[in-house]
PDB file of C-alpha atoms in Angstrom:
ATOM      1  CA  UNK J   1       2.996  15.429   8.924  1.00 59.00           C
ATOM      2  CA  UNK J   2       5.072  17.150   5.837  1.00 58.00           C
ATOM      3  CA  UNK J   3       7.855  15.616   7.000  1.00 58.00           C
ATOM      4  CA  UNK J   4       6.425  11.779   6.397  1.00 65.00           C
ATOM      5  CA  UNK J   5       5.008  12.576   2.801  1.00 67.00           C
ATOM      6  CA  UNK J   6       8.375  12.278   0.915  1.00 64.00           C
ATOM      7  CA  UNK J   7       8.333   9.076   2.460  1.00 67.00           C
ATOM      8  CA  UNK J   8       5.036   7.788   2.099  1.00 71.00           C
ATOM      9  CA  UNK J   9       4.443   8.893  -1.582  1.00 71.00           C
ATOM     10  CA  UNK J  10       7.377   7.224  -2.742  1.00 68.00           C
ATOM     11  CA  UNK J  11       5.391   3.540  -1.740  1.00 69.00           C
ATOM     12  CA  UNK J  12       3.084   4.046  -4.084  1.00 69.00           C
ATOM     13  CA  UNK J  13       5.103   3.533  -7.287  1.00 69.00           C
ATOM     14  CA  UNK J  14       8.513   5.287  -7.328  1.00 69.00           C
ATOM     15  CA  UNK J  15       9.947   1.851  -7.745  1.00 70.00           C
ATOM     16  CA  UNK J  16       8.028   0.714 -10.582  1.00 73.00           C
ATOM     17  CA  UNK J  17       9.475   2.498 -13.107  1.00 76.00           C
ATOM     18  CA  UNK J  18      12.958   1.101 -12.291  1.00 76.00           C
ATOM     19  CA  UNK J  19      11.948  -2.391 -11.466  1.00 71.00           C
ATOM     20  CA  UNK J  20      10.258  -2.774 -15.057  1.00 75.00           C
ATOM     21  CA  UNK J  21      13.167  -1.313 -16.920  1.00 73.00           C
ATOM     22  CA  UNK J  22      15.556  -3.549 -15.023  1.00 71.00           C
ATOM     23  CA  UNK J  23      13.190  -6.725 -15.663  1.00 72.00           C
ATOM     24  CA  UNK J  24      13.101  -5.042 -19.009  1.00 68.00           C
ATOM     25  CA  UNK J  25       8.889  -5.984 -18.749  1.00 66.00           C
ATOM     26  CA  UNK J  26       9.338  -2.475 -20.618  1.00 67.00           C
ATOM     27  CA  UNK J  27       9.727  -4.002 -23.888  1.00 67.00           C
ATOM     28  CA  UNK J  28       5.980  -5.231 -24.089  1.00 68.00           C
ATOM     29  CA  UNK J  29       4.405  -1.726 -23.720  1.00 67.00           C
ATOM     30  CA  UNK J  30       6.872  -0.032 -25.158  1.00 68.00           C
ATOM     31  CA  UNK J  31       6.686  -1.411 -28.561  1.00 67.00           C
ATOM     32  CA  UNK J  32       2.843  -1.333 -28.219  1.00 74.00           C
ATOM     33  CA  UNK J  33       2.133   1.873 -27.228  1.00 77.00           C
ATOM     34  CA  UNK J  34       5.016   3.927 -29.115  1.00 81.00           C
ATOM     35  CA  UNK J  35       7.863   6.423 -27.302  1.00 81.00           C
ATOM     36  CA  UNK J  36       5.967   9.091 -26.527  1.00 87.00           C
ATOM     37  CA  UNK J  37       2.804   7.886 -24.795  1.00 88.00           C
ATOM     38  CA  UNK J  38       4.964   5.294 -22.992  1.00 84.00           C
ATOM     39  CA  UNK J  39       6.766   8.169 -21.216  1.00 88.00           C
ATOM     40  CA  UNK J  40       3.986  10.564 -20.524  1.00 89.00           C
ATOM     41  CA  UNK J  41       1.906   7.548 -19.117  1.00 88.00           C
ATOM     42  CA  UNK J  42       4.821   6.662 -16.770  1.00 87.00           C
ATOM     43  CA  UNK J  43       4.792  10.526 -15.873  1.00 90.00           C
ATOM     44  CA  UNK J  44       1.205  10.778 -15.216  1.00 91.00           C
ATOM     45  CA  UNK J  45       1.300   7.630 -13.508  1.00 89.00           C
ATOM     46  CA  UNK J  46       4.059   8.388 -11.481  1.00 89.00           C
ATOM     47  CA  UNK J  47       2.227  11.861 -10.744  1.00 91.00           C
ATOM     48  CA  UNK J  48      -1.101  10.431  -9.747  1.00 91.00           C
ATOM     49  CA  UNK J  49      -0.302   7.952  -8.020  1.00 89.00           C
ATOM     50  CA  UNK J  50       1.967  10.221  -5.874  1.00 88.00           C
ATOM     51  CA  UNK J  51      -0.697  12.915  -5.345  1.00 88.00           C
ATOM     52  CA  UNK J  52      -3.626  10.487  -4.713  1.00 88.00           C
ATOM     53  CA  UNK J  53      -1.544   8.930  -1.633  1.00 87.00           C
ATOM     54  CA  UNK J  54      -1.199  12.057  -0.201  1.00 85.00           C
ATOM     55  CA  UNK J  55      -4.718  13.489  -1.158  1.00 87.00           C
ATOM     56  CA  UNK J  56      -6.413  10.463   0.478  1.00 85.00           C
ATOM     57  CA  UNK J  57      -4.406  10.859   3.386  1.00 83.00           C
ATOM     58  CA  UNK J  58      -5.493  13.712   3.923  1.00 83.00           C
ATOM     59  CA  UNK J  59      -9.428  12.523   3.537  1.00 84.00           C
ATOM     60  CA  UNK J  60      -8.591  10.230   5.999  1.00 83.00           C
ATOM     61  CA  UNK J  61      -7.334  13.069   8.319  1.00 80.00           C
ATOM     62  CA  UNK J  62     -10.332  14.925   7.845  1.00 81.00           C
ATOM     63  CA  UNK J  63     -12.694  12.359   8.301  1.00 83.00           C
ATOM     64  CA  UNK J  64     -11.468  11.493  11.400  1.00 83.00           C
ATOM     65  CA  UNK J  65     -11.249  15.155  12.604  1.00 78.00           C
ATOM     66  CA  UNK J  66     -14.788  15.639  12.130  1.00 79.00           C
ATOM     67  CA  UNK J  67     -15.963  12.289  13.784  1.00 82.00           C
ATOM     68  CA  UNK J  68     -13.475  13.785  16.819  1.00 79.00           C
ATOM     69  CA  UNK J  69     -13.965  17.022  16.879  1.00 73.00           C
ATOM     70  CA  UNK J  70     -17.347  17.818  15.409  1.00 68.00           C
ATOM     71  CA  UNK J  71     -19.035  17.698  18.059  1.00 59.00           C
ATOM     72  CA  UNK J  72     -17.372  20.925  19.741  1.00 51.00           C
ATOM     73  CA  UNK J  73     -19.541  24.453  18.893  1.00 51.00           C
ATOM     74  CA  UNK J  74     -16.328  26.022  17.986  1.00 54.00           C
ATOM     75  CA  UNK J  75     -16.567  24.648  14.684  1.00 51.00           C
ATOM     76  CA  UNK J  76     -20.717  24.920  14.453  1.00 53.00           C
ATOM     77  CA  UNK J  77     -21.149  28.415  15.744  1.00 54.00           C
ATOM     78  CA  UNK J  78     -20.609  30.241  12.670  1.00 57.00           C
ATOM     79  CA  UNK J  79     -17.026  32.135  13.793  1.00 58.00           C
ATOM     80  CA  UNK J  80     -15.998  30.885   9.771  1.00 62.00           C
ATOM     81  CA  UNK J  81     -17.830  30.910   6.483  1.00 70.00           C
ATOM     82  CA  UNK J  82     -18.787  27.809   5.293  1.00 68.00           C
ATOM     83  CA  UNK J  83     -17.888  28.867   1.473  1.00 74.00           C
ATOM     84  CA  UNK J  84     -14.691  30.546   2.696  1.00 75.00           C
ATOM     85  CA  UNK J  85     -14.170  27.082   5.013  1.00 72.00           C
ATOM     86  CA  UNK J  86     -14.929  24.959   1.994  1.00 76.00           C
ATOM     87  CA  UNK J  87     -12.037  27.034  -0.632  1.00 80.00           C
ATOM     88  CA  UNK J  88      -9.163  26.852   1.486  1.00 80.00           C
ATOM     89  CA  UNK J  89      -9.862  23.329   2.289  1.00 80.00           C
ATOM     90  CA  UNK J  90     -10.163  22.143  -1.493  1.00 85.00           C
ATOM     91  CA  UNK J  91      -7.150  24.684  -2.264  1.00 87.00           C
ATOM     92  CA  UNK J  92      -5.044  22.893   0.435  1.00 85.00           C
ATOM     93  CA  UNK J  93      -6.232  19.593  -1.393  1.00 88.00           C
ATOM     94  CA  UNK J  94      -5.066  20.611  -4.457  1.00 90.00           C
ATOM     95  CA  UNK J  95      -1.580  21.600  -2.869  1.00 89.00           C
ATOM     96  CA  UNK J  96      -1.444  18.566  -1.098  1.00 87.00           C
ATOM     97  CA  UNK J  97      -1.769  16.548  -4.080  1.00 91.00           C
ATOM     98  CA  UNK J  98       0.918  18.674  -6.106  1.00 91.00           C
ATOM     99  CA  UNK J  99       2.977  18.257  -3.024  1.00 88.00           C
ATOM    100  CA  UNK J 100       2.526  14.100  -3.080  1.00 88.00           C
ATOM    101  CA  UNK J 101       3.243  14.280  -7.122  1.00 90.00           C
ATOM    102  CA  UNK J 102       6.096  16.315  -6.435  1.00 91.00           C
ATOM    103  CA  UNK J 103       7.988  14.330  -4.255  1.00 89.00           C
ATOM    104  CA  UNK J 104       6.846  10.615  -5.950  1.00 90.00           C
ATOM    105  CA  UNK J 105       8.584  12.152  -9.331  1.00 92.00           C
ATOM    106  CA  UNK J 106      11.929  12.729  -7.303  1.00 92.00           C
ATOM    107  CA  UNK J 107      11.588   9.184  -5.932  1.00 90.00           C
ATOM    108  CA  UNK J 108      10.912   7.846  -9.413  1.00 90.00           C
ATOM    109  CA  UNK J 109      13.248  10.047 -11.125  1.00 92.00           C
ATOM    110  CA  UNK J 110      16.114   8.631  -8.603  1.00 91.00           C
ATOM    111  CA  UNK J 111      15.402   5.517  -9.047  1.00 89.00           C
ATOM    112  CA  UNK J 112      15.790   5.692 -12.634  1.00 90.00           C
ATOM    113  CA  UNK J 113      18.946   7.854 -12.707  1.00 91.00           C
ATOM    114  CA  UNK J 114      20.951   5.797  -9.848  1.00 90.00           C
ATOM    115  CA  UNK J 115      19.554   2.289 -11.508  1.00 88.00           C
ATOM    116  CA  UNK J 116      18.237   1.087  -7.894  1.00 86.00           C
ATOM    117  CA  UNK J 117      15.053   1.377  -6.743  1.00 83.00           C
ATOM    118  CA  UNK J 118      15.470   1.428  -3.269  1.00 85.00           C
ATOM    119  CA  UNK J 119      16.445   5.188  -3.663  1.00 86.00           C
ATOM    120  CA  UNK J 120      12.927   6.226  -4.676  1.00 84.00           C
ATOM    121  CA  UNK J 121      12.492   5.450  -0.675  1.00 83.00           C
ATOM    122  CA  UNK J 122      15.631   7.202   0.402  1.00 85.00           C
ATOM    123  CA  UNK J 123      15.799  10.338  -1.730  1.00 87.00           C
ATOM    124  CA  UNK J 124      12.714  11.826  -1.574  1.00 86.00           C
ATOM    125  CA  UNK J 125      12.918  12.155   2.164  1.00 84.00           C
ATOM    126  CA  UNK J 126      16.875  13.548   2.338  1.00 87.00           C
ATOM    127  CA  UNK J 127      16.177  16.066  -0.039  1.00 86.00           C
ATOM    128  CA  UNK J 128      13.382  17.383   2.076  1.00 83.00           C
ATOM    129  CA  UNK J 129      15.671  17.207   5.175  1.00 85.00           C
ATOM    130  CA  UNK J 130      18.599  18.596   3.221  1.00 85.00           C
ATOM    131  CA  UNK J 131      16.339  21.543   1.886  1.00 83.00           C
ATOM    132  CA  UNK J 132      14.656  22.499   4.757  1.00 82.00           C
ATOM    133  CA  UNK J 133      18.160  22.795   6.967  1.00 85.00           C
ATOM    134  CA  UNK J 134      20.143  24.308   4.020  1.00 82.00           C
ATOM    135  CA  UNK J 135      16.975  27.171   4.409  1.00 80.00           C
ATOM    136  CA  UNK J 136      17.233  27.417   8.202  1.00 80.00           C
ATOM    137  CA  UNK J 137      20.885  27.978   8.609  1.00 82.00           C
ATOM    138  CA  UNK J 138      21.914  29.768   5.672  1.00 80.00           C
ATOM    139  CA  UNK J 139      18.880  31.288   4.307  1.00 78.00           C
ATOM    140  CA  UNK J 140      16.892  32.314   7.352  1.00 75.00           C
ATOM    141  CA  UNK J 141      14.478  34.987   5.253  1.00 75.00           C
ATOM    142  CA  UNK J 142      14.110  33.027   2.366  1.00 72.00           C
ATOM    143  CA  UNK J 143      11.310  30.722   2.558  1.00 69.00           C
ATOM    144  CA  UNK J 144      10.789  29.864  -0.680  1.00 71.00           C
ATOM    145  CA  UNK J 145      13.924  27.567  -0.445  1.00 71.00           C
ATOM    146  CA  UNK J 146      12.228  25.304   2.160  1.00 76.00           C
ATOM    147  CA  UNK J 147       9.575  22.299   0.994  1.00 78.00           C
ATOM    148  CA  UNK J 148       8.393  22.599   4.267  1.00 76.00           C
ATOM    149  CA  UNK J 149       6.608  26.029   3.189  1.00 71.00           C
ATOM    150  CA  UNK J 150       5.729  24.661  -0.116  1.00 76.00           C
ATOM    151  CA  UNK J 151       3.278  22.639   1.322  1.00 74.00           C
ATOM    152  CA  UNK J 152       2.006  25.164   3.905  1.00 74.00           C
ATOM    153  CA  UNK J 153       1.300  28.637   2.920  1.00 73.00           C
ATOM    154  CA  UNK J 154       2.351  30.510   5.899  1.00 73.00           C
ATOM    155  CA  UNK J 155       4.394  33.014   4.357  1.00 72.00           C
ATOM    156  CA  UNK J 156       2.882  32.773   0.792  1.00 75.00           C
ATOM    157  CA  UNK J 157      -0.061  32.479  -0.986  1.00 81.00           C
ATOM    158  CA  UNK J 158      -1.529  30.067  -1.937  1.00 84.00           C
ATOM    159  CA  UNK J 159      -1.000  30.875  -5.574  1.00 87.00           C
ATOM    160  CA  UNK J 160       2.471  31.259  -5.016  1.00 86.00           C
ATOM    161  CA  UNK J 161       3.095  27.619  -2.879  1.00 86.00           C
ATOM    162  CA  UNK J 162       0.747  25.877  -5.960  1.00 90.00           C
ATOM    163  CA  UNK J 163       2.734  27.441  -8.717  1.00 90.00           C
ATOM    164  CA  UNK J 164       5.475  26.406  -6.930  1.00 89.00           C
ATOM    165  CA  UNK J 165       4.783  22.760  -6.552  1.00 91.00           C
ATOM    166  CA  UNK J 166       3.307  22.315 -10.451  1.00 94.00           C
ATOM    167  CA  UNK J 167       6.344  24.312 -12.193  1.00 94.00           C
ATOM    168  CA  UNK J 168       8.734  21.570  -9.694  1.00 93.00           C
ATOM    169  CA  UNK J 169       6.312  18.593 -10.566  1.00 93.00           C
ATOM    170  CA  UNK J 170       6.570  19.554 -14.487  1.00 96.00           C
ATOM    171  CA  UNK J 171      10.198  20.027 -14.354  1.00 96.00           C
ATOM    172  CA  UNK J 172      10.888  16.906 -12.452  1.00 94.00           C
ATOM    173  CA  UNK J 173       8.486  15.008 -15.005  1.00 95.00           C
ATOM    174  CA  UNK J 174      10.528  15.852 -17.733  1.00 96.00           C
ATOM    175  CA  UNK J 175      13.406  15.081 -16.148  1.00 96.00           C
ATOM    176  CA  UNK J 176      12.037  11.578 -15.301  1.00 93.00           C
ATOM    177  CA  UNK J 177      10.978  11.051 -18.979  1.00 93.00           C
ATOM    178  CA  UNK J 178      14.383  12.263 -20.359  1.00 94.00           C
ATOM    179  CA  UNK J 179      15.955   9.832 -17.585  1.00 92.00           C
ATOM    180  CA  UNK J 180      13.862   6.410 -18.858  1.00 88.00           C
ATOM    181  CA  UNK J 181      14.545   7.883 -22.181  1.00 89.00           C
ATOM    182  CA  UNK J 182      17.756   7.494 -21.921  1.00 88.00           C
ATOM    183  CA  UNK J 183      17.877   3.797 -20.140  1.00 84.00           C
ATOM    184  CA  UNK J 184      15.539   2.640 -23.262  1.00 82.00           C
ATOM    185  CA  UNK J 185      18.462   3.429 -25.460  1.00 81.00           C
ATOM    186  CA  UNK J 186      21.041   1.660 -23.832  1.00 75.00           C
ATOM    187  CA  UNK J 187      18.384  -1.070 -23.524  1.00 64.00           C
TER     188      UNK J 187
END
């Protein structure tokens, strides 16, 4: 399933950014609304809308795994917590989402940089695949090179993977803002 959310977060707005600066649409809100607050909006959209696909995906997952496999007494018998049950589940929410944000920033932020918004589709997904074999081959032992264990805390905490995925999702933010930044001045 990791391997399909660089993909599927990028459909829900990685585009957008690039399409309105190349319709130049841009020049309605951006007047209106003033530099700053035109940026951070397409940030926080951007992020949002990102981390909401993938958060809801993930309801859906859920929701169907209970209907399926509720009924089983290896899930009712008491072998888990229910508070314990209940925080690891809303902390894998939480890096889910960052996870989704993450990787619909690098879609937008390509987009904007290469001027074609078809590579908010492509990118997101190669530099998974890119990272996670670049961490297999050459660096076997360190995991903190692969997305794939950004996502999943296997050999981390969960502190560590989160930290991970907001420190990349507010770098790549500013990098997206300094990106449309730039485009509004050659505009």
């Amino acid at each position: 399933m990791l391997l399909f959310v660089p993909i599927a977060v990028a459909f829900a707005g990685g585009e957008n950014t690039e399409a309105e600066l190349h319709s130049r649409f841009f020049l309605f809100s951006y007047i209106r609304s003033g530099r700053k607050q035109y940026l951070v909006g397409k940030a926080a959209g951007l992020l949002v809308s990102g981390g909401l696909t993938a958060f809801l995906a993930m309801v859906f997952l859920l929701v169907i795994c209970i209907l399926r496999f509720g009924q089983y007494p290896s899930l009712i018998d008491g072998n888990y917590e229910m508070a314990v049950l209940v925080g690891r589940t809303a902390v894998s929410f939480l890096r889910l989402f960052l996870n989704g944000a993450f990787w619909a920033l690098i879609g937008g932020t390509s987009a904007v940089i290469t001027k074609n918004r078809y590579m908010s589709y492509a990118v997101p997904f190669i530099l998974y695949y890119v990272l996670t074999v670049f961490q297999e081959r050459y660096y076997q032992k360190a995991f903190f090179l692969s997305p794939r264990y950004w996502a999943a805390s296997i050999y981390y905490n969960d502190i560590f993977c989160i930290a991970i995925l907001a420190v990349g999702s507010f770098l790549t933010a500013l990098i997206f803002m300094c990106a449309i930044e730039r485009r509004l001045r050659y505009a």
